[in-house]
């Protein structure tokens, strides 16, 4: 039984705005039913992008004349594939980093450190999945200039890992005041946001297609990636 029914029939171009403001309010555990008088793909994909992939939708009835969808928050359903898993992991890493940054700005260094350390572990595992599991299996054509999306990604990983390691050593030595680490936080925050945005735009659509074309649809890779992100597998190649 849905918690809320959103009827977009007959709204024409207003359907998008109405759906955006309603689905933005979707809370964990809630189920919204959406009724449409046209095929939902374009609308839902645009909304999903605007809501930073925070929603999951499935078609329960496919018209014409009526399309009925179930919409939930993405964290309420299991990841459907590796790209879905990595997209969620971006959000998780961002939240951890933002929380640490927020606490640094409030001079709560004791509170910032555990968030930062969890971010470091999460970041290293995330990059391990991308570099070791995905790149060798789903490689895209490389360009000698190094400007192809895969080479750019690998370079940015190095940079973000280096900046993160610098900040980590600051914390290892002990931080007495927010200003000592604030510039590093600002640097990483910008680099991370740009990197994730580029990855989601330039690489994820290719990865999704490549995963779908694997004999098992990428099921085994998804399981291996989950194990790495959960810290259950130290080496992606050790299988
Ligand atoms: Fe990445
Ligand atoms: Fe990523």
Tab-separated table of N, CA and C in Angstrom, residues 6-16 19 33-44 59 61-69:
chain	number	residue	atom	x	y	z
A	6	UNK	N	0.602	10.125	-6.395
A	6	UNK	CA	0.857	11.358	-7.139
A	6	UNK	C	0.295	11.176	-8.545
A	7	UNK	N	-0.746	11.902	-8.847
A	7	UNK	CA	-1.408	11.753	-10.148
A	7	UNK	C	-0.935	12.860	-11.082
A	8	UNK	N	-0.150	12.468	-12.086
A	8	UNK	CA	0.410	13.465	-13.008
A	8	UNK	C	-0.366	13.500	-14.325
A	9	UNK	N	-1.461	12.795	-14.385
A	9	UNK	CA	-2.224	12.734	-15.640
A	9	UNK	C	-2.852	14.091	-15.951
A	10	UNK	N	-2.768	14.464	-17.208
A	10	UNK	CA	-3.396	15.708	-17.656
A	10	UNK	C	-2.611	16.959	-17.296
A	11	UNK	N	-1.418	16.812	-16.710
A	11	UNK	CA	-0.658	18.005	-16.287
A	11	UNK	C	0.286	18.528	-17.379
A	12	UNK	N	0.486	17.737	-18.429
A	12	UNK	CA	1.366	18.167	-19.528
A	12	UNK	C	2.741	18.546	-19.032
A	13	UNK	N	3.207	19.747	-19.401
A	13	UNK	CA	4.575	20.151	-19.059
A	13	UNK	C	4.736	20.457	-17.563
A	14	UNK	N	3.616	20.595	-16.843
A	14	UNK	CA	3.730	20.861	-15.396
A	14	UNK	C	4.036	19.594	-14.602
A	15	UNK	N	3.899	18.440	-15.268
A	15	UNK	CA	4.100	17.159	-14.568
A	15	UNK	C	5.493	17.094	-13.941
A	16	UNK	N	6.493	17.591	-14.667
A	16	UNK	CA	7.872	17.515	-14.191
A	16	UNK	C	8.060	18.281	-12.874
A	19	UNK	N	6.204	16.631	-10.023
A	19	UNK	CA	6.850	15.387	-9.594
A	19	UNK	C	8.128	15.696	-8.821
A	33	UNK	N	3.235	6.159	-5.042
A	33	UNK	CA	2.687	5.647	-6.301
A	33	UNK	C	2.550	6.843	-7.246
A	34	UNK	N	2.995	6.671	-8.487
A	34	UNK	CA	2.898	7.757	-9.461
A	34	UNK	C	2.057	7.294	-10.646
A	35	UNK	N	1.066	8.090	-11.014
A	35	UNK	CA	0.200	7.752	-12.146
A	35	UNK	C	0.484	8.716	-13.299
A	36	UNK	N	0.642	8.143	-14.485
A	36	UNK	CA	0.992	8.961	-15.655
A	36	UNK	C	0.135	8.580	-16.858
A	37	UNK	N	-0.009	9.526	-17.778
A	37	UNK	CA	-0.722	9.188	-19.018
A	37	UNK	C	0.239	9.148	-20.209
A	38	UNK	N	1.531	9.080	-19.891
A	38	UNK	CA	2.532	8.935	-20.961
A	38	UNK	C	3.688	8.084	-20.437
A	39	UNK	N	4.500	7.541	-21.367
A	39	UNK	CA	5.616	6.675	-20.960
A	39	UNK	C	6.535	7.435	-19.995
A	40	UNK	N	6.934	6.803	-18.900
A	40	UNK	CA	7.604	7.523	-17.811
A	40	UNK	C	9.118	7.708	-17.951
A	41	UNK	N	9.772	6.990	-18.895
A	41	UNK	CA	11.242	6.930	-18.882
A	41	UNK	C	11.912	8.304	-18.859
A	42	UNK	N	11.525	9.168	-19.824
A	42	UNK	CA	12.230	10.457	-19.926
A	42	UNK	C	12.058	11.295	-18.663
A	43	UNK	N	10.834	11.362	-18.213
A	43	UNK	CA	10.536	12.149	-17.010
A	43	UNK	C	11.306	11.605	-15.806
A	44	UNK	N	11.250	10.291	-15.597
A	44	UNK	CA	11.859	9.716	-14.401
A	44	UNK	C	13.379	9.782	-14.447
A	59	UNK	N	8.111	0.217	-12.918
A	59	UNK	CA	6.803	0.320	-13.569
A	59	UNK	C	5.956	-0.878	-13.168
A	61	UNK	N	2.465	-0.902	-13.879
A	61	UNK	CA	1.489	-1.057	-14.966
A	61	UNK	C	1.951	-0.177	-16.109
A	62	UNK	N	2.073	-0.775	-17.304
A	62	UNK	CA	2.554	-0.008	-18.451
A	62	UNK	C	1.424	0.186	-19.447
A	63	UNK	N	1.016	1.442	-19.659
A	63	UNK	CA	-0.078	1.773	-20.575
A	63	UNK	C	0.353	1.636	-22.014
A	64	UNK	N	-0.279	2.278	-22.941
A	64	UNK	CA	-1.349	3.235	-22.678
A	64	UNK	C	-2.675	2.541	-22.316
A	65	UNK	N	-3.564	3.220	-21.625
A	65	UNK	CA	-3.525	4.663	-21.351
A	65	UNK	C	-2.874	5.028	-20.008
A	66	UNK	N	-2.701	4.057	-19.089
A	66	UNK	CA	-2.232	4.426	-17.748
A	66	UNK	C	-0.917	3.737	-17.407
A	67	UNK	N	0.044	4.535	-16.925
A	67	UNK	CA	1.286	3.973	-16.387
A	67	UNK	C	1.258	4.176	-14.874
A	68	UNK	N	1.564	3.108	-14.133
A	68	UNK	CA	1.597	3.228	-12.670
A	68	UNK	C	2.977	2.818	-12.185
A	69	UNK	N	3.617	3.691	-11.410
A	69	UNK	CA	4.977	3.431	-10.932
A	69	UNK	C	5.013	3.349	-9.416
